[in-house]
Amino acid sequence: MKTYVLDTHALVWRLTNDRRLGAQDATRERVLTVIEADGRCVIRPIDLEIIRAMPMELDIHDALIVGAALTPVTPVDGVITCDQDIIRAGLVPVIW
């Protein structure tokens, strides 16, 4: 089975059938419900290993996503995102 780091923007857009990210509580609750109900989803806390792996050329949010993908604790096959900064950085395989 392949493993990916998921940029939460991609999940929210998929669940809301919308390309824009909304900060509505209903959207947040729906995302959390889907994550909790799907055994394939694992929420990994930000730890020192992720922080050490963060590429400095990205903003902090993108760097956390890439850092999580680069840590050896959970080897991943790529990142699911359409974030252009992550794609341009070329540090991890990207699926979109």
Short mmCIF file of N, CA and C in Angstrom, two decimals:
data_model
loop_
_atom_site.label_atom_id
_atom_site.label_comp_id
_atom_site.label_asym_id
_atom_site.label_seq_id
_atom_site.Cartn_x
_atom_site.Cartn_y
_atom_site.Cartn_z
N MET A 1 0.84 -1.18 0.00
CA MET A 1 0.00 0.00 0.00
C MET A 1 0.89 1.25 0.00
N LYS A 2 0.54 2.20 -0.81
CA LYS A 2 1.30 3.44 -0.88
C LYS A 2 0.88 4.37 0.25
N THR A 3 1.82 5.20 0.68
CA THR A 3 1.59 6.14 1.78
C THR A 3 1.91 7.54 1.30
N TYR A 4 1.04 8.49 1.64
CA TYR A 4 1.22 9.87 1.22
C TYR A 4 1.01 10.82 2.40
N VAL A 5 1.65 11.96 2.32
CA VAL A 5 1.34 13.08 3.19
C VAL A 5 0.29 13.89 2.45
N LEU A 6 -0.78 14.23 3.14
CA LEU A 6 -1.89 14.94 2.51
C LEU A 6 -1.90 16.39 2.94
N ASP A 7 -1.77 17.29 1.99
CA ASP A 7 -1.96 18.71 2.23
C ASP A 7 -3.45 18.87 2.51
N THR A 8 -3.80 19.36 3.68
CA THR A 8 -5.22 19.40 4.06
C THR A 8 -6.07 20.25 3.13
N HIS A 9 -5.46 21.18 2.41
CA HIS A 9 -6.23 21.93 1.41
C HIS A 9 -6.88 20.96 0.42
N ALA A 10 -6.12 19.98 -0.01
CA ALA A 10 -6.65 19.01 -0.99
C ALA A 10 -7.83 18.26 -0.42
N LEU A 11 -7.76 17.87 0.83
CA LEU A 11 -8.87 17.15 1.46
C LEU A 11 -10.10 18.03 1.59
N VAL A 12 -9.92 19.25 2.06
CA VAL A 12 -11.06 20.16 2.23
C VAL A 12 -11.71 20.44 0.88
N TRP A 13 -10.91 20.71 -0.13
CA TRP A 13 -11.49 20.99 -1.45
C TRP A 13 -12.26 19.78 -1.98
N ARG A 14 -11.74 18.59 -1.72
CA ARG A 14 -12.42 17.38 -2.18
C ARG A 14 -13.75 17.19 -1.46
N LEU A 15 -13.75 17.40 -0.16
CA LEU A 15 -14.97 17.19 0.63
C LEU A 15 -16.04 18.24 0.38
N THR A 16 -15.62 19.43 0.02
CA THR A 16 -16.59 20.51 -0.20
C THR A 16 -16.90 20.73 -1.67
N ASN A 17 -16.26 19.94 -2.54
CA ASN A 17 -16.42 20.12 -3.99
C ASN A 17 -16.17 21.56 -4.40
N ASP A 18 -15.19 22.15 -3.78
CA ASP A 18 -14.90 23.56 -4.02
C ASP A 18 -13.38 23.74 -4.07
N ARG A 19 -12.92 24.55 -4.98
CA ARG A 19 -11.47 24.79 -5.08
C ARG A 19 -11.01 25.87 -4.10
N ARG A 20 -11.93 26.49 -3.43
CA ARG A 20 -11.54 27.51 -2.45
C ARG A 20 -11.60 26.91 -1.05
N LEU A 21 -10.70 27.34 -0.20
CA LEU A 21 -10.67 26.86 1.17
C LEU A 21 -11.55 27.77 2.03
N GLY A 22 -12.55 27.19 2.68
CA GLY A 22 -13.41 27.95 3.58
C GLY A 22 -13.03 27.66 5.01
N ALA A 23 -13.18 28.64 5.86
CA ALA A 23 -12.82 28.47 7.27
C ALA A 23 -14.06 28.21 8.11
N GLN A 24 -15.09 27.70 7.52
CA GLN A 24 -16.33 27.47 8.24
C GLN A 24 -16.19 26.29 9.18
N ASP A 25 -16.84 26.38 10.34
CA ASP A 25 -16.79 25.29 11.31
C ASP A 25 -17.35 24.00 10.74
N ALA A 26 -18.41 24.08 9.92
CA ALA A 26 -19.00 22.87 9.35
C ALA A 26 -17.99 22.14 8.48
N THR A 27 -17.20 22.86 7.73
CA THR A 27 -16.19 22.25 6.88
C THR A 27 -15.13 21.57 7.74
N ARG A 28 -14.68 22.24 8.76
CA ARG A 28 -13.66 21.69 9.66
C ARG A 28 -14.18 20.42 10.32
N GLU A 29 -15.40 20.45 10.80
CA GLU A 29 -15.97 19.26 11.44
C GLU A 29 -16.12 18.11 10.46
N ARG A 30 -16.50 18.41 9.24
CA ARG A 30 -16.63 17.34 8.24
C ARG A 30 -15.28 16.71 7.93
N VAL A 31 -14.26 17.52 7.81
CA VAL A 31 -12.91 17.01 7.56
C VAL A 31 -12.46 16.11 8.72
N LEU A 32 -12.65 16.56 9.93
CA LEU A 32 -12.24 15.77 11.09
C LEU A 32 -13.02 14.46 11.16
N THR A 33 -14.30 14.49 10.84
CA THR A 33 -15.12 13.28 10.85
C THR A 33 -14.60 12.27 9.84
N VAL A 34 -14.27 12.74 8.64
CA VAL A 34 -13.75 11.83 7.60
C VAL A 34 -12.41 11.24 8.02
N ILE A 35 -11.53 12.06 8.56
CA ILE A 35 -10.21 11.57 8.98
C ILE A 35 -10.35 10.53 10.09
N GLU A 36 -11.19 10.81 11.08
CA GLU A 36 -11.36 9.89 12.20
C GLU A 36 -12.00 8.57 11.76
N ALA A 37 -12.87 8.61 10.76
CA ALA A 37 -13.59 7.42 10.33
C ALA A 37 -12.79 6.53 9.38
N ASP A 38 -11.76 7.08 8.78
CA ASP A 38 -10.99 6.33 7.78
C ASP A 38 -9.72 5.77 8.41
N GLY A 39 -9.66 4.46 8.52
CA GLY A 39 -8.51 3.81 9.14
C GLY A 39 -7.20 4.03 8.40
N ARG A 40 -7.29 4.49 7.15
CA ARG A 40 -6.07 4.75 6.38
C ARG A 40 -5.43 6.07 6.77
N CYS A 41 -6.16 6.92 7.48
CA CYS A 41 -5.65 8.24 7.85
C CYS A 41 -4.99 8.18 9.22
N VAL A 42 -3.79 8.72 9.28
CA VAL A 42 -3.06 8.81 10.53
C VAL A 42 -2.63 10.25 10.70
N ILE A 43 -2.94 10.81 11.83
CA ILE A 43 -2.49 12.17 12.11
C ILE A 43 -1.22 12.05 12.92
N ARG A 44 -0.16 12.60 12.36
CA ARG A 44 1.14 12.53 13.03
C ARG A 44 1.43 13.89 13.65
N PRO A 45 1.78 13.90 14.93
CA PRO A 45 2.09 15.18 15.56
C PRO A 45 3.39 15.76 15.01
N ILE A 46 3.48 17.05 15.05
CA ILE A 46 4.73 17.71 14.66
C ILE A 46 5.74 17.43 15.77
N ASP A 47 6.86 16.83 15.38
CA ASP A 47 7.90 16.53 16.36
C ASP A 47 9.23 17.11 15.88
N LEU A 48 10.26 16.91 16.68
CA LEU A 48 11.56 17.48 16.32
C LEU A 48 12.11 16.92 15.02
N GLU A 49 11.80 15.68 14.72
CA GLU A 49 12.28 15.08 13.47
C GLU A 49 11.70 15.81 12.25
N ILE A 50 10.42 16.12 12.31
CA ILE A 50 9.78 16.88 11.22
C ILE A 50 10.38 18.27 11.13
N ILE A 51 10.56 18.91 12.27
CA ILE A 51 11.12 20.27 12.29
C ILE A 51 12.53 20.27 11.70
N ARG A 52 13.34 19.28 12.05
CA ARG A 52 14.70 19.20 11.51
C ARG A 52 14.71 18.96 10.00
N ALA A 53 13.68 18.27 9.49
CA ALA A 53 13.62 17.96 8.06
C ALA A 53 13.00 19.09 7.23
N MET A 54 12.47 20.11 7.89
CA MET A 54 11.80 21.20 7.16
C MET A 54 12.78 21.95 6.26
N PRO A 55 12.47 22.05 4.97
CA PRO A 55 13.33 22.85 4.09
C PRO A 55 13.13 24.34 4.35
N MET A 56 14.20 25.04 4.52
CA MET A 56 14.13 26.46 4.87
C MET A 56 13.66 27.36 3.73
N GLU A 57 13.71 26.84 2.49
CA GLU A 57 13.31 27.70 1.37
C GLU A 57 11.80 27.82 1.20
N LEU A 58 11.03 27.05 1.98
CA LEU A 58 9.57 27.10 1.90
C LEU A 58 9.00 27.84 3.10
N ASP A 59 7.78 28.38 2.95
CA ASP A 59 7.15 29.00 4.11
C ASP A 59 6.86 27.91 5.13
N ILE A 60 6.57 28.30 6.36
CA ILE A 60 6.49 27.33 7.45
C ILE A 60 5.45 26.24 7.22
N HIS A 61 4.30 26.59 6.64
CA HIS A 61 3.25 25.59 6.44
C HIS A 61 3.66 24.55 5.39
N ASP A 62 4.18 25.02 4.28
CA ASP A 62 4.64 24.11 3.24
C ASP A 62 5.84 23.29 3.73
N ALA A 63 6.71 23.94 4.50
CA ALA A 63 7.89 23.24 5.03
C ALA A 63 7.49 22.12 5.99
N LEU A 64 6.45 22.32 6.77
CA LEU A 64 5.98 21.25 7.66
C LEU A 64 5.45 20.06 6.86
N ILE A 65 4.72 20.33 5.79
CA ILE A 65 4.19 19.25 4.94
C ILE A 65 5.35 18.46 4.33
N VAL A 66 6.31 19.16 3.76
CA VAL A 66 7.45 18.50 3.12
C VAL A 66 8.32 17.81 4.18
N GLY A 67 8.52 18.46 5.33
CA GLY A 67 9.29 17.86 6.41
C GLY A 67 8.69 16.53 6.86
N ALA A 68 7.37 16.48 6.95
CA ALA A 68 6.70 15.23 7.33
C ALA A 68 6.94 14.15 6.28
N ALA A 69 6.99 14.55 5.02
CA ALA A 69 7.22 13.57 3.95
C ALA A 69 8.67 13.09 3.91
N LEU A 70 9.59 13.90 4.38
CA LEU A 70 11.01 13.56 4.32
C LEU A 70 11.52 12.78 5.51
N THR A 71 10.75 12.68 6.59
CA THR A 71 11.23 11.98 7.77
C THR A 71 11.13 10.47 7.58
N PRO A 72 12.11 9.75 8.06
CA PRO A 72 12.13 8.29 7.83
C PRO A 72 11.19 7.50 8.73
N VAL A 73 10.55 8.12 9.72
CA VAL A 73 9.65 7.39 10.62
C VAL A 73 8.54 6.72 9.83
N THR A 74 7.96 7.45 8.92
CA THR A 74 6.90 6.91 8.07
C THR A 74 7.29 7.21 6.63
N PRO A 75 8.01 6.32 5.97
CA PRO A 75 8.38 6.58 4.57
C PRO A 75 7.12 6.78 3.72
N VAL A 76 7.14 7.79 2.88
CA VAL A 76 5.98 8.07 2.05
C VAL A 76 6.36 8.05 0.57
N ASP A 77 5.36 7.84 -0.26
CA ASP A 77 5.55 7.81 -1.70
C ASP A 77 5.39 9.18 -2.34
N GLY A 78 4.93 10.16 -1.57
CA GLY A 78 4.75 11.49 -2.12
C GLY A 78 3.81 12.32 -1.27
N VAL A 79 3.53 13.52 -1.78
CA VAL A 79 2.63 14.46 -1.13
C VAL A 79 1.47 14.72 -2.06
N ILE A 80 0.26 14.68 -1.53
CA ILE A 80 -0.93 15.02 -2.31
C ILE A 80 -1.19 16.51 -2.10
N THR A 81 -0.91 17.28 -3.13
CA THR A 81 -1.06 18.74 -3.04
C THR A 81 -1.06 19.35 -4.43
N CYS A 82 -1.58 20.56 -4.51
CA CYS A 82 -1.43 21.34 -5.74
C CYS A 82 -0.67 22.63 -5.44
N ASP A 83 -0.06 22.69 -4.26
CA ASP A 83 0.68 23.87 -3.85
C ASP A 83 1.88 24.06 -4.77
N GLN A 84 1.91 25.16 -5.46
CA GLN A 84 2.94 25.41 -6.46
C GLN A 84 4.34 25.56 -5.85
N ASP A 85 4.42 26.08 -4.63
CA ASP A 85 5.73 26.22 -4.00
C ASP A 85 6.33 24.85 -3.68
N ILE A 86 5.49 23.92 -3.20
CA ILE A 86 5.97 22.57 -2.91
C ILE A 86 6.37 21.87 -4.21
N ILE A 87 5.56 22.03 -5.24
CA ILE A 87 5.87 21.41 -6.53
C ILE A 87 7.18 21.96 -7.09
N ARG A 88 7.33 23.30 -7.09
CA ARG A 88 8.54 23.92 -7.63
C ARG A 88 9.80 23.53 -6.87
N ALA A 89 9.66 23.32 -5.56
CA ALA A 89 10.83 22.97 -4.75
C ALA A 89 11.42 21.63 -5.20
N GLY A 90 10.59 20.72 -5.69
CA GLY A 90 11.08 19.45 -6.22
C GLY A 90 11.74 18.55 -5.19
N LEU A 91 11.38 18.71 -3.92
CA LEU A 91 12.02 17.93 -2.86
C LEU A 91 11.36 16.58 -2.62
N VAL A 92 10.09 16.48 -2.99
CA VAL A 92 9.33 15.23 -2.80
C VAL A 92 8.45 15.00 -4.03
N PRO A 93 8.14 13.74 -4.32
CA PRO A 93 7.19 13.48 -5.41
C PRO A 93 5.83 14.07 -5.04
N VAL A 94 5.14 14.62 -6.03
CA VAL A 94 3.84 15.25 -5.80
C VAL A 94 2.79 14.55 -6.64
N ILE A 95 1.66 14.27 -6.00
CA ILE A 95 0.50 13.69 -6.68
C ILE A 95 -0.60 14.71 -6.63
N TRP A 96 -1.23 14.98 -7.78
CA TRP A 96 -2.41 15.86 -7.79
C TRP A 96 -3.31 15.46 -8.91
#
